[in-house]
Amino acid sequence: MTRFIVVAGGVISGVGKGVTVASIGKILQEYGFNVTAIKIDPYINYDAGTLRPTEHGEVWVTSDGGEIDQDLGNYERFLDMDIPKKNNITTGQIYKTIIDKERAGKYLGKTVQFIPHIPNEIKRRIKESSKGYDFCLIEIGGTIGDYENIPFLFAMKSLRREIGKENILYFLITYLPIPPHIGEMKTKPTQQAIKMLGETGILPDFIVCRAERALDEIRKKKIETYANIKSDYVISEPDIDTIYRIPLDLEKEKLGLKILKEFNLKPKKKPQWEKWKKCVDNIANNNKEIKIAMVGKYVDIGDYKLTDSYISINQALQHAGANLNVNVRIEWIDSKKIEKNKDELEQLKNYNGIIIPGGFGASGVEGKIKTIKFARENNIPFLGLCYGMQLAVVEFARNICKMEDANTTEVNKNTNYPVIDILPTQKRLMKESRYGGTMRLGAYAAMLKENSRVLQLYKEAGRLEDDKNKVLKLKNNEEQSFRLGILEQAKNIILERHRHRYEVNPLFIPKLEEKGLVFSGYHIRKDKEKLMEFLELPEHKFFIATQAHPEFKSTLTNPNPLFYGFIKSCI
Ligand code: GLN
């Protein structure tokens, strides 16, 4: 029997609903329950794949190849588990399913209507995703006042009737502003949010109050009277130093036991927060600081710089820092500035390490290539991610192999040395396979080279998928089996997530290797094409790049080995 916890937001969006949901899930996990989480995005887009990152933050990639809103990333980072793409529900998906069914004559001539068909499809999706779990958390994106949330709130209300009130709880997350000219925390917007939720037929069981500061007893009582719930169930969630402290803070209010009590459940085990707490304290207390230059393409939105488009990399760096007890400070450097100004390049000497993150298009590329050269020549730890690896190949080809105008065909279609290219077989294969359109999306297997640094790092982290049964299980699924490709051996295998179109061109690999570039991991596609996944320079302090996005597989207590190794080397 699955129990449901529905979380909706009032007042304003962007108050950290996602991390609160993830924190509640983490708490329930610590009490011994298995938990999953669903994110509802009320927009009409089918998924986040086509959304502009500057508007919506980074696109999160799931193991099964979904391009999803960042919140699923938060769930994974807290719950340390794979969350599949079906756990993201958008209005677009709901309507598409229904219209496709209607066109296929599946409704047998009936009138297809907003009610009951839309809420029914929403509930069907939720039930499918929650199968086999003790708890399913459902986060409704945006706020309860949004028109587009009407069908989802309706569905959440009727779910209660279907499964029984003892199996579902509603959380309202609000924000309590402290206007500077008054200097007092105001509860009125929260009262209005409670009223608005009530109008949809849902009464909250818990209210989580986000604010700059903790909520005092007077205000808790005020909300108690207004919402008609015990002030014990009005939970204070003030701003804090790191999001990973939220579950610890919520547990100070005994939220886990309160939830279990409402469901008439007893804890299955005693929570063990020691390791988690140690990492959180390390983030908060450490004195040693490591400075990382993140050289990418940044867009200013009005007066603000949008660093959210690399949120998973920031998180992965923080995870590594927390486990090595250093504070990782990330500085955002616009690669276009490096293109124009020589001094900007020299400035990179002041950093302990350099990262070139993923990206698309020609803008700022020459600056990134200059940066890579600088890191290579000055023995500064370097980590290249996706585009970062492709450009490291371009740099090496140009400056070491003397292929003067070497490039990726994404930037220059007419180069004499297309060291990064769309492979001729690729377009056709992608079309046939249906998996991922023209992009390579999701977790692909790579085999790591003996004696390589990359292998060492994955081995130390216990991340090798060397268990034959585990690999066989993955093969059961046709789509996953496609991503495993051909495995030469059940040894030194890793899985990392991908989101790209271009590959290292096999024609140039012998020449690059001859000059000392080590490709330390590769994937063998079902049609036997070898795709390069990792590269390294053995003589360098730390020069590693990957075609994958390892930042999507990093959690607070289980940092990704590449980020861990990189920070260690920076120290
Ligand atoms: N633009 C590159 C490609 O499509 C890299 C993509 C990325 O960095 N995610 O292959």
Coordinates of C-alpha atoms and ligand atoms in Angstrom, one line a residue:
M1 CA 0.0 0.0 0.0
T2 CA 1.5 3.3 -1.1
R3 CA 0.9 6.5 1.0
F4 CA 0.8 9.8 -0.7
I5 CA 2.1 13.2 0.3
V6 CA 1.0 16.0 -1.9
V7 CA 2.9 19.3 -1.7
A8 CA 1.6 22.5 -3.2
G9 CA 2.9 26.0 -2.8
G10 CA 1.2 29.3 -2.0
V11 CA 2.3 33.0 -2.1
I12 CA 5.2 32.8 -4.5
S13 CA 7.1 30.1 -6.4
G14 CA 10.9 29.6 -6.0
V15 CA 10.9 29.2 -2.3
G16 CA 12.4 25.8 -2.4
K17 CA 9.5 23.5 -2.7
G18 CA 11.6 20.9 -4.5
V19 CA 14.2 20.7 -1.8
T20 CA 11.5 20.6 0.9
V21 CA 9.9 17.6 -0.9
A22 CA 13.3 16.0 -1.3
S23 CA 14.0 16.6 2.4
I24 CA 10.7 15.0 3.5
G25 CA 11.6 12.0 1.3
K26 CA 15.0 11.8 2.8
I27 CA 13.6 11.8 6.4
L28 CA 11.1 9.0 5.6
Q29 CA 14.0 7.0 4.0
E30 CA 15.9 7.4 7.2
Y31 CA 12.9 5.9 9.1
G32 CA 13.3 2.8 6.9
F33 CA 10.7 3.4 4.2
N34 CA 11.2 3.3 0.5
V35 CA 10.2 6.5 -1.2
T36 CA 9.7 7.9 -4.6
A37 CA 8.8 11.4 -5.8
I38 CA 6.9 12.9 -8.7
K39 CA 7.1 16.4 -10.1
I40 CA 4.2 18.0 -11.8
D41 CA 5.0 20.8 -14.2
P42 CA 1.9 22.6 -15.3
Y43 CA 3.4 24.0 -18.5
I44 CA 2.3 22.7 -21.9
N45 CA 5.8 21.7 -23.1
Y46 CA 6.1 17.9 -23.3
D47 CA 9.3 18.0 -21.3
A48 CA 12.1 20.5 -20.4
G49 CA 14.3 19.5 -23.4
T50 CA 13.4 22.5 -25.4
L51 CA 13.2 25.0 -22.6
R52 CA 15.7 27.8 -22.6
P53 CA 18.1 27.2 -19.7
T54 CA 18.4 30.9 -19.0
E55 CA 14.7 30.9 -18.3
H56 CA 14.2 27.7 -16.6
G57 CA 17.5 26.6 -15.1
E58 CA 19.5 23.6 -16.2
V59 CA 17.9 20.6 -17.9
W60 CA 18.2 17.5 -15.7
V61 CA 18.9 14.3 -17.5
T62 CA 17.5 11.0 -16.1
S63 CA 19.2 7.6 -16.5
D64 CA 16.4 6.6 -18.9
G65 CA 17.0 9.6 -21.1
G66 CA 14.4 12.1 -19.9
E67 CA 15.1 15.8 -20.1
I68 CA 13.5 17.2 -17.0
D69 CA 13.1 20.1 -14.7
Q70 CA 15.8 20.5 -12.0
D71 CA 13.5 19.3 -9.2
L72 CA 14.0 15.7 -10.2
G73 CA 17.7 16.4 -9.7
N74 CA 17.1 17.6 -6.2
Y75 CA 15.1 14.4 -5.5
E76 CA 17.9 12.3 -6.7
R77 CA 20.6 14.3 -4.8
F78 CA 18.7 13.8 -1.6
L79 CA 17.3 10.3 -2.1
D80 CA 20.4 8.8 -3.8
M81 CA 18.4 6.8 -6.3
D82 CA 17.5 6.9 -9.9
I83 CA 14.2 8.6 -10.6
P84 CA 12.7 7.7 -14.0
K85 CA 11.4 10.3 -16.5
K86 CA 7.8 9.1 -16.1
N87 CA 8.0 10.8 -12.6
N88 CA 7.8 14.2 -14.3
I89 CA 4.2 14.9 -15.4
T90 CA 3.4 17.9 -17.6
T91 CA 0.1 19.3 -18.9
G92 CA 1.5 18.6 -22.4
Q93 CA 2.0 14.9 -21.7
I94 CA -1.5 14.5 -20.2
Y95 CA -3.2 16.2 -23.1
K96 CA -1.1 14.4 -25.7
T97 CA -1.9 11.0 -24.3
I98 CA -5.6 11.8 -24.2
I99 CA -5.7 13.2 -27.7
D100 CA -3.7 10.3 -29.1
K101 CA -6.2 7.9 -27.5
E102 CA -9.1 9.8 -28.8
R103 CA -7.7 9.8 -32.4
A104 CA -7.1 6.1 -32.1
G105 CA -10.8 5.6 -31.2
K106 CA -10.1 4.3 -27.7
Y107 CA -13.0 6.3 -26.2
L108 CA -15.5 4.5 -28.4
G109 CA -17.3 7.7 -29.5
K110 CA -17.7 9.1 -26.0
T111 CA -17.3 12.8 -25.4
V112 CA -13.9 13.4 -24.0
Q113 CA -14.0 16.1 -21.4
F114 CA -11.9 18.0 -19.0
I115 CA -13.6 16.2 -16.1
P116 CA -13.2 13.3 -15.7
H117 CA -10.7 12.4 -18.4
I118 CA -7.9 14.9 -17.5
P119 CA -7.8 14.1 -13.7
N120 CA -8.1 10.4 -14.4
E121 CA -5.1 10.4 -16.7
I122 CA -3.2 12.4 -14.0
K123 CA -4.1 9.8 -11.4
R124 CA -3.3 6.9 -13.7
R125 CA 0.2 8.3 -14.2
I126 CA 0.7 8.8 -10.5
K127 CA -0.4 5.3 -9.6
E128 CA 1.9 3.8 -12.2
S129 CA 4.9 5.8 -10.9
S130 CA 4.2 5.0 -7.2
K131 CA 3.8 1.2 -7.6
G132 CA 5.8 -0.7 -5.1
Y133 CA 6.8 2.3 -2.9
D134 CA 5.8 2.9 0.8
F135 CA 5.6 6.6 0.1
C136 CA 5.1 8.7 -3.0
L137 CA 5.6 12.5 -2.7
I138 CA 3.9 14.6 -5.3
E139 CA 5.1 18.1 -5.9
I140 CA 2.8 20.5 -7.8
G141 CA 4.9 23.1 -9.6
G142 CA 4.1 26.8 -9.4
T143 CA 1.6 28.0 -6.9
I144 CA -2.0 27.0 -6.1
G145 CA -3.4 30.2 -7.6
D146 CA -2.1 29.3 -11.1
Y147 CA -4.9 28.6 -13.6
E148 CA -3.0 25.8 -15.1
N149 CA -2.9 24.0 -11.8
I150 CA -6.6 23.5 -11.6
P151 CA -6.7 20.0 -13.1
F152 CA -3.8 18.8 -10.9
L153 CA -5.4 20.1 -7.7
F154 CA -8.7 18.6 -8.7
A155 CA -7.0 15.2 -9.3
M156 CA -5.2 15.5 -5.9
K157 CA -8.5 16.1 -4.2
S158 CA -10.2 13.1 -5.8
L159 CA -7.3 10.9 -5.1
R160 CA -8.2 11.2 -1.5
R161 CA -11.6 9.8 -2.1
E162 CA -10.3 6.9 -4.1
I163 CA -7.6 5.8 -1.8
G164 CA -9.0 6.9 1.6
K165 CA -8.1 9.8 3.7
E166 CA -5.8 7.8 5.9
N167 CA -3.5 7.3 3.0
I168 CA -2.9 10.8 1.9
L169 CA -1.6 14.0 3.4
Y170 CA -1.5 17.5 2.0
F171 CA 1.3 20.0 2.6
L172 CA 1.1 23.6 1.9
I173 CA 4.4 25.5 1.5
T174 CA 4.1 29.2 1.9
Y175 CA 6.4 32.2 2.2
L176 CA 6.2 34.8 5.0
P177 CA 7.8 38.1 3.9
I178 CA 9.5 40.5 6.3
P179 CA 9.1 43.8 4.5
P180 CA 12.1 45.9 5.4
H181 CA 10.1 49.1 6.0
I182 CA 8.0 47.3 8.7
G183 CA 10.6 44.8 9.9
E184 CA 7.9 42.4 10.9
M185 CA 7.0 39.0 9.6
K186 CA 3.6 39.0 7.9
T187 CA 1.3 36.0 7.9
K188 CA -1.4 37.5 5.7
P189 CA -0.2 36.0 2.4
T190 CA -0.2 32.6 4.1
Q191 CA -3.7 33.1 5.3
Q192 CA -4.8 33.9 1.8
A193 CA -3.0 30.8 0.4
I194 CA -4.8 28.6 2.9
K195 CA -8.1 30.1 1.8
M196 CA -7.2 29.6 -1.9
L197 CA -6.3 26.0 -1.3
G198 CA -9.5 25.5 0.6
E199 CA -11.5 26.7 -2.4
T200 CA -10.1 23.8 -4.4
G201 CA -11.5 21.4 -1.7
I202 CA -8.2 20.6 -0.1
L203 CA -7.4 21.4 3.5
P204 CA -3.7 21.3 4.4
D205 CA -2.6 18.8 7.1
F206 CA 0.8 20.5 7.4
I207 CA 1.9 24.0 6.6
V208 CA 5.6 24.6 6.0
C209 CA 6.5 28.2 6.5
R210 CA 9.4 29.5 4.5
A211 CA 10.9 32.8 5.6
E212 CA 14.1 34.6 6.1
R213 CA 13.9 33.8 9.8
A214 CA 12.3 31.1 12.0
L215 CA 8.6 31.5 12.8
D216 CA 7.8 32.5 16.3
E217 CA 5.1 30.9 18.5
I218 CA 2.7 33.9 18.1
R219 CA 2.7 33.5 14.4
K220 CA 2.4 29.7 14.5
K221 CA -0.7 30.2 16.7
K222 CA -2.1 32.7 14.3
I223 CA -1.8 30.3 11.5
E224 CA -3.2 27.5 13.7
T225 CA -6.4 29.5 14.2
Y226 CA -6.7 30.5 10.6
A227 CA -6.0 27.1 9.0
N228 CA -7.6 25.1 11.8
I229 CA -4.6 22.8 12.2
K230 CA -2.5 22.3 15.4
S231 CA 0.4 24.7 15.6
D232 CA 2.6 21.6 15.9
Y233 CA 1.8 21.0 12.3
V234 CA 2.9 24.5 11.3
I235 CA 6.5 23.9 10.5
S236 CA 9.1 26.6 10.3
E237 CA 11.7 26.5 7.5
P238 CA 13.9 29.5 7.7
D239 CA 16.7 30.4 5.2
I240 CA 19.8 28.4 5.9
D241 CA 23.5 28.1 4.8
T242 CA 23.0 24.9 2.7
I243 CA 20.0 23.1 1.4
Y244 CA 21.3 19.9 2.9
R245 CA 20.6 21.2 6.3
I246 CA 16.8 21.2 5.6
P247 CA 16.1 17.6 6.6
L248 CA 18.1 18.1 9.8
D249 CA 16.1 21.2 10.6
L250 CA 12.8 19.6 9.8
E251 CA 13.7 16.7 12.1
K252 CA 14.3 19.2 14.9
E253 CA 10.5 19.8 14.6
K254 CA 10.0 16.0 14.6
L255 CA 8.4 16.2 11.2
G256 CA 9.1 12.6 10.4
L257 CA 7.4 11.2 13.4
K258 CA 4.5 13.6 13.0
I259 CA 4.0 12.3 9.4
L260 CA 4.2 8.7 10.5
K261 CA 1.7 9.3 13.3
E262 CA -0.8 10.7 10.8
F263 CA -0.4 7.6 8.7
N264 CA -0.6 5.4 11.8
L265 CA 2.8 4.0 11.1
K266 CA 5.8 3.1 13.3
P267 CA 9.4 3.8 12.3
K268 CA 11.0 0.8 10.7
K269 CA 14.5 1.9 11.8
K270 CA 16.3 4.5 13.8
P271 CA 17.5 7.3 11.5
Q272 CA 21.2 7.5 11.0
W273 CA 22.1 11.1 10.2
E274 CA 25.8 11.0 11.3
K275 CA 27.4 10.9 7.8
W276 CA 24.9 13.3 6.4
K277 CA 25.4 15.7 9.3
K278 CA 29.2 15.5 9.0
C279 CA 29.0 16.6 5.3
V280 CA 26.6 19.4 6.2
D281 CA 28.9 20.6 8.9
N282 CA 31.8 20.5 6.6
I283 CA 30.0 22.7 4.1
A284 CA 29.2 25.2 6.9
N285 CA 32.4 25.1 9.0
N286 CA 35.4 24.5 6.8
N287 CA 38.1 27.0 6.7
K288 CA 40.1 26.0 3.7
E289 CA 38.9 27.4 0.5
I290 CA 39.4 26.1 -3.0
K291 CA 38.8 28.5 -5.9
I292 CA 37.4 27.0 -9.1
A293 CA 37.1 28.9 -12.4
M294 CA 34.1 27.8 -14.4
V295 CA 34.7 29.1 -17.8
G296 CA 31.4 29.0 -19.8
K297 CA 28.9 31.0 -21.7
Y298 CA 26.8 33.1 -19.4
V299 CA 23.9 35.2 -20.1
D300 CA 22.9 38.1 -17.9
I301 CA 19.2 38.4 -17.4
G302 CA 18.5 42.1 -16.5
D303 CA 20.7 42.8 -13.5
Y304 CA 21.2 39.2 -12.6
K305 CA 23.6 36.5 -13.8
L306 CA 22.0 33.1 -14.2
T307 CA 24.2 30.6 -12.5
D308 CA 21.3 28.2 -12.1
S309 CA 22.0 26.8 -15.6
Y310 CA 24.9 24.8 -14.1
I311 CA 23.2 23.9 -10.9
S312 CA 24.2 20.2 -11.0
I313 CA 27.9 21.1 -11.5
N314 CA 27.7 23.5 -8.5
Q315 CA 26.1 20.7 -6.4
A316 CA 28.6 18.1 -7.5
L317 CA 31.5 20.4 -6.6
Q318 CA 29.9 21.0 -3.2
H319 CA 29.5 17.3 -2.6
A320 CA 33.1 16.7 -3.3
G321 CA 34.1 19.6 -1.1
A322 CA 31.9 18.4 1.7
N323 CA 33.6 15.0 1.7
L324 CA 37.1 16.5 1.5
N325 CA 36.3 19.1 4.1
V326 CA 37.1 22.1 1.9
N327 CA 34.9 25.0 0.8
V328 CA 34.6 25.1 -2.9
R329 CA 34.2 28.6 -4.3
I330 CA 33.1 28.8 -7.9
E331 CA 33.7 31.8 -10.0
W332 CA 31.9 32.3 -13.2
I333 CA 34.1 33.5 -16.0
D334 CA 32.6 34.4 -19.3
S335 CA 34.7 32.7 -22.0
K336 CA 34.0 35.6 -24.4
K337 CA 36.0 37.9 -22.1
I338 CA 38.9 35.5 -22.4
E339 CA 38.7 35.7 -26.2
K340 CA 39.0 39.4 -26.1
N341 CA 41.4 40.1 -23.3
K342 CA 44.8 38.4 -22.7
D343 CA 44.9 39.5 -19.0
E344 CA 41.7 37.6 -18.4
L345 CA 43.5 34.4 -19.4
E346 CA 46.4 35.2 -17.1
Q347 CA 44.0 35.6 -14.3
L348 CA 43.3 31.9 -14.4
K349 CA 46.6 31.4 -12.6
N350 CA 44.8 32.5 -9.4
Y351 CA 42.6 29.4 -9.4
N352 CA 43.1 26.0 -7.9
G353 CA 41.3 24.3 -10.8
I354 CA 39.4 25.0 -14.0
I355 CA 36.2 23.5 -15.4
I356 CA 34.8 23.7 -18.9
P357 CA 31.2 22.7 -18.6
G358 CA 28.8 21.5 -21.3
G359 CA 27.4 23.8 -23.9
F360 CA 26.1 24.3 -27.4
G361 CA 27.0 26.5 -30.4
A362 CA 29.9 28.6 -31.4
S363 CA 29.7 31.4 -29.0
G364 CA 32.6 31.7 -26.6
V365 CA 34.3 28.5 -28.0
E366 CA 37.7 30.1 -28.8
G367 CA 37.9 31.4 -25.2
K368 CA 37.2 27.9 -23.9
I369 CA 39.9 26.4 -26.1
K370 CA 42.4 29.1 -24.9
T371 CA 41.5 28.2 -21.3
I372 CA 42.1 24.5 -21.9
K373 CA 45.5 25.2 -23.4
F374 CA 46.3 27.4 -20.4
A375 CA 45.3 24.7 -18.0
R376 CA 47.3 22.1 -19.9
E377 CA 50.5 24.1 -20.2
N378 CA 50.4 25.4 -16.6
N379 CA 49.6 22.1 -15.0
I380 CA 46.4 23.5 -13.4
P381 CA 43.8 20.8 -12.6
F382 CA 41.3 20.6 -15.4
L383 CA 37.9 18.9 -15.7
G384 CA 36.1 19.0 -19.0
L385 CA 32.5 18.0 -19.2
C386 CA 30.8 17.1 -22.5
Y387 CA 31.6 20.1 -24.7
G388 CA 34.5 20.5 -22.3
M389 CA 35.9 17.2 -23.5
Q390 CA 35.2 17.9 -27.2
L391 CA 37.0 21.2 -27.0
A392 CA 40.0 19.5 -25.1
V393 CA 40.3 17.3 -28.2
V394 CA 40.2 20.3 -30.5
E395 CA 42.9 22.0 -28.4
F396 CA 45.1 19.0 -28.4
A397 CA 44.7 18.5 -32.1
R398 CA 45.5 22.1 -32.9
N399 CA 48.4 22.7 -30.6
I400 CA 50.0 19.3 -30.2
C401 CA 49.1 17.4 -33.3
K402 CA 49.5 20.6 -35.5
M403 CA 46.2 20.2 -37.1
E404 CA 45.9 23.9 -37.5
D405 CA 42.2 24.6 -38.0
A406 CA 41.0 21.5 -36.1
N407 CA 37.5 22.0 -34.8
T408 CA 34.1 20.5 -34.1
T409 CA 31.8 20.7 -37.0
E410 CA 29.3 22.2 -34.7
V411 CA 31.4 25.4 -35.0
N412 CA 33.1 25.0 -38.4
K413 CA 31.6 22.7 -41.0
N414 CA 34.5 23.3 -43.4
T415 CA 37.5 22.5 -41.2
N416 CA 40.2 20.3 -42.6
Y417 CA 40.3 18.4 -39.3
P418 CA 36.8 17.6 -38.1
V419 CA 38.1 16.0 -34.9
I420 CA 34.6 16.3 -33.3
D421 CA 31.8 15.4 -35.7
I422 CA 28.4 13.9 -36.1
L423 CA 29.3 10.3 -37.1
P424 CA 27.9 9.3 -40.5
T425 CA 26.1 6.3 -39.0
Q426 CA 24.7 8.3 -36.2
K427 CA 21.9 10.2 -37.8
R428 CA 20.5 7.0 -39.3
L429 CA 20.9 5.0 -36.1
M430 CA 19.3 7.6 -33.9
K431 CA 16.4 7.7 -36.3
E432 CA 15.9 4.0 -36.2
S433 CA 16.4 3.5 -32.5
R434 CA 13.8 6.1 -31.5
Y435 CA 15.8 6.6 -28.3
G436 CA 16.6 10.2 -27.8
G437 CA 15.9 11.6 -31.3
T438 CA 19.1 13.1 -32.6
M439 CA 20.7 13.4 -29.1
R440 CA 22.5 10.7 -27.2
L441 CA 20.4 10.9 -24.0
G442 CA 20.5 9.0 -20.7
A443 CA 22.9 6.6 -19.0
Y444 CA 25.3 4.9 -21.4
A445 CA 27.9 2.3 -20.4
A446 CA 31.6 2.9 -20.8
M447 CA 34.5 0.4 -20.3
L448 CA 37.5 1.9 -18.6
K449 CA 41.1 1.3 -19.6
E450 CA 43.3 -0.7 -17.2
N451 CA 45.8 1.5 -15.4
S452 CA 44.0 4.7 -16.2
R453 CA 43.4 7.4 -13.7
V454 CA 39.7 7.4 -14.4
L455 CA 39.5 3.7 -13.6
Q456 CA 41.3 4.3 -10.4
L457 CA 38.9 7.0 -9.4
Y458 CA 35.8 5.0 -10.1
K459 CA 37.2 2.0 -8.4
E460 CA 38.0 3.9 -5.2
A461 CA 34.5 5.3 -5.2
G462 CA 33.0 1.8 -5.5
R463 CA 31.2 2.9 -8.7
L464 CA 32.2 0.1 -11.0
E465 CA 29.2 -2.0 -12.3
D466 CA 31.1 -5.2 -12.0
D467 CA 28.3 -7.2 -10.7
K468 CA 27.2 -9.5 -13.6
N469 CA 23.7 -9.8 -12.3
K470 CA 23.3 -6.1 -12.1
V471 CA 24.4 -5.7 -15.7
L472 CA 22.2 -8.5 -16.8
K473 CA 19.2 -6.9 -15.1
L474 CA 19.8 -3.7 -17.1
K475 CA 19.9 -5.8 -20.3
N476 CA 16.3 -7.0 -19.6
N477 CA 15.0 -3.7 -20.7
E478 CA 15.4 -3.1 -24.5
E479 CA 15.9 0.6 -24.2
Q480 CA 18.5 0.2 -21.5
S481 CA 20.2 -2.6 -23.3
F482 CA 20.6 -0.2 -26.3
R483 CA 22.5 2.2 -24.0
L484 CA 24.7 -0.6 -22.6
G485 CA 25.9 -1.3 -26.1
I486 CA 28.4 -4.1 -26.6
L487 CA 30.2 -5.0 -23.4
E488 CA 33.5 -6.7 -24.1
Q489 CA 33.8 -7.9 -20.5
A490 CA 31.8 -7.7 -17.3
K491 CA 34.6 -5.6 -15.8
N492 CA 35.5 -2.0 -15.4
I493 CA 32.1 -0.8 -16.5
I494 CA 30.6 2.5 -15.5
L495 CA 27.3 4.2 -16.3
E496 CA 27.1 8.0 -16.8
R497 CA 24.5 10.2 -18.3
H498 CA 24.7 11.9 -21.6
R499 CA 23.1 14.8 -23.5
H500 CA 24.9 15.6 -26.8
R501 CA 25.0 15.0 -30.5
Y502 CA 28.6 15.2 -31.5
E503 CA 31.4 12.6 -30.9
V504 CA 35.1 12.3 -31.2
N505 CA 35.8 11.4 -34.8
P506 CA 37.3 7.9 -35.0
L507 CA 39.4 8.9 -38.0
F508 CA 41.7 11.1 -35.8
I509 CA 42.0 8.9 -32.7
P510 CA 45.3 7.1 -33.7
K511 CA 47.0 10.4 -34.4
L512 CA 45.8 11.9 -31.1
E513 CA 46.8 8.9 -29.2
E514 CA 50.2 8.8 -30.8
K515 CA 50.9 12.3 -29.5
G516 CA 50.0 11.3 -25.9
L517 CA 46.3 11.8 -25.5
V518 CA 44.9 8.8 -23.6
F519 CA 41.3 7.9 -24.2
S520 CA 40.7 6.1 -21.0
G521 CA 37.1 4.9 -21.5
Y522 CA 34.8 4.1 -24.5
H523 CA 31.4 2.9 -25.3
I524 CA 30.8 0.3 -28.1
R525 CA 27.6 0.9 -29.8
K526 CA 25.4 -2.0 -31.0
D527 CA 26.7 -1.5 -34.5
K528 CA 30.3 -1.8 -33.2
E529 CA 31.1 1.9 -33.5
K530 CA 33.4 3.0 -30.7
L531 CA 32.6 6.2 -29.0
M532 CA 35.2 7.9 -26.8
E533 CA 33.9 8.6 -23.3
F534 CA 36.9 9.8 -21.3
L535 CA 40.3 11.3 -21.9
E536 CA 43.3 12.1 -19.7
L537 CA 46.8 13.3 -19.9
P538 CA 49.0 11.0 -17.6
E539 CA 51.8 13.5 -17.0
H540 CA 49.5 16.3 -15.9
K541 CA 48.5 17.0 -12.3
F542 CA 44.9 16.3 -13.3
F543 CA 43.7 16.6 -16.8
I544 CA 40.5 14.6 -17.3
A545 CA 37.5 15.1 -19.5
T546 CA 34.4 13.1 -20.3
Q547 CA 31.8 13.1 -22.9
A548 CA 29.2 12.4 -20.2
H549 CA 27.7 14.6 -17.6
P550 CA 29.0 13.1 -14.3
E551 CA 27.4 16.0 -12.4
F552 CA 24.0 14.2 -12.8
K553 CA 25.2 11.3 -10.6
S554 CA 26.5 12.9 -7.5
T555 CA 25.0 13.1 -4.0
L556 CA 26.0 14.6 -0.7
T557 CA 27.2 11.4 0.8
N558 CA 28.2 9.8 -2.4
P559 CA 30.1 12.4 -4.5
N560 CA 30.9 11.7 -8.1
P561 CA 34.4 10.2 -8.5
L562 CA 35.5 12.7 -11.2
F563 CA 34.6 15.7 -9.1
Y564 CA 36.0 14.1 -6.0
G565 CA 39.3 13.4 -7.8
F566 CA 39.4 16.9 -9.3
I567 CA 38.9 18.7 -6.0
K568 CA 41.4 16.4 -4.3
S569 CA 43.9 17.4 -6.9
C570 CA 43.0 21.1 -6.5
I571 CA 43.7 20.8 -2.8
Ligands
GLN1 N1 27.3 20.7 -28.2 C1 27.9 19.5 -27.9 C2 27.1 18.3 -28.6 O1 26.0 18.5 -28.9 C3 28.1 19.2 -26.4 C4 26.8 19.1 -25.7 C5 26.9 19.3 -24.2 O2 27.9 19.8 -23.7 N2 25.9 18.9 -23.5 O3 27.7 17.3 -28.8

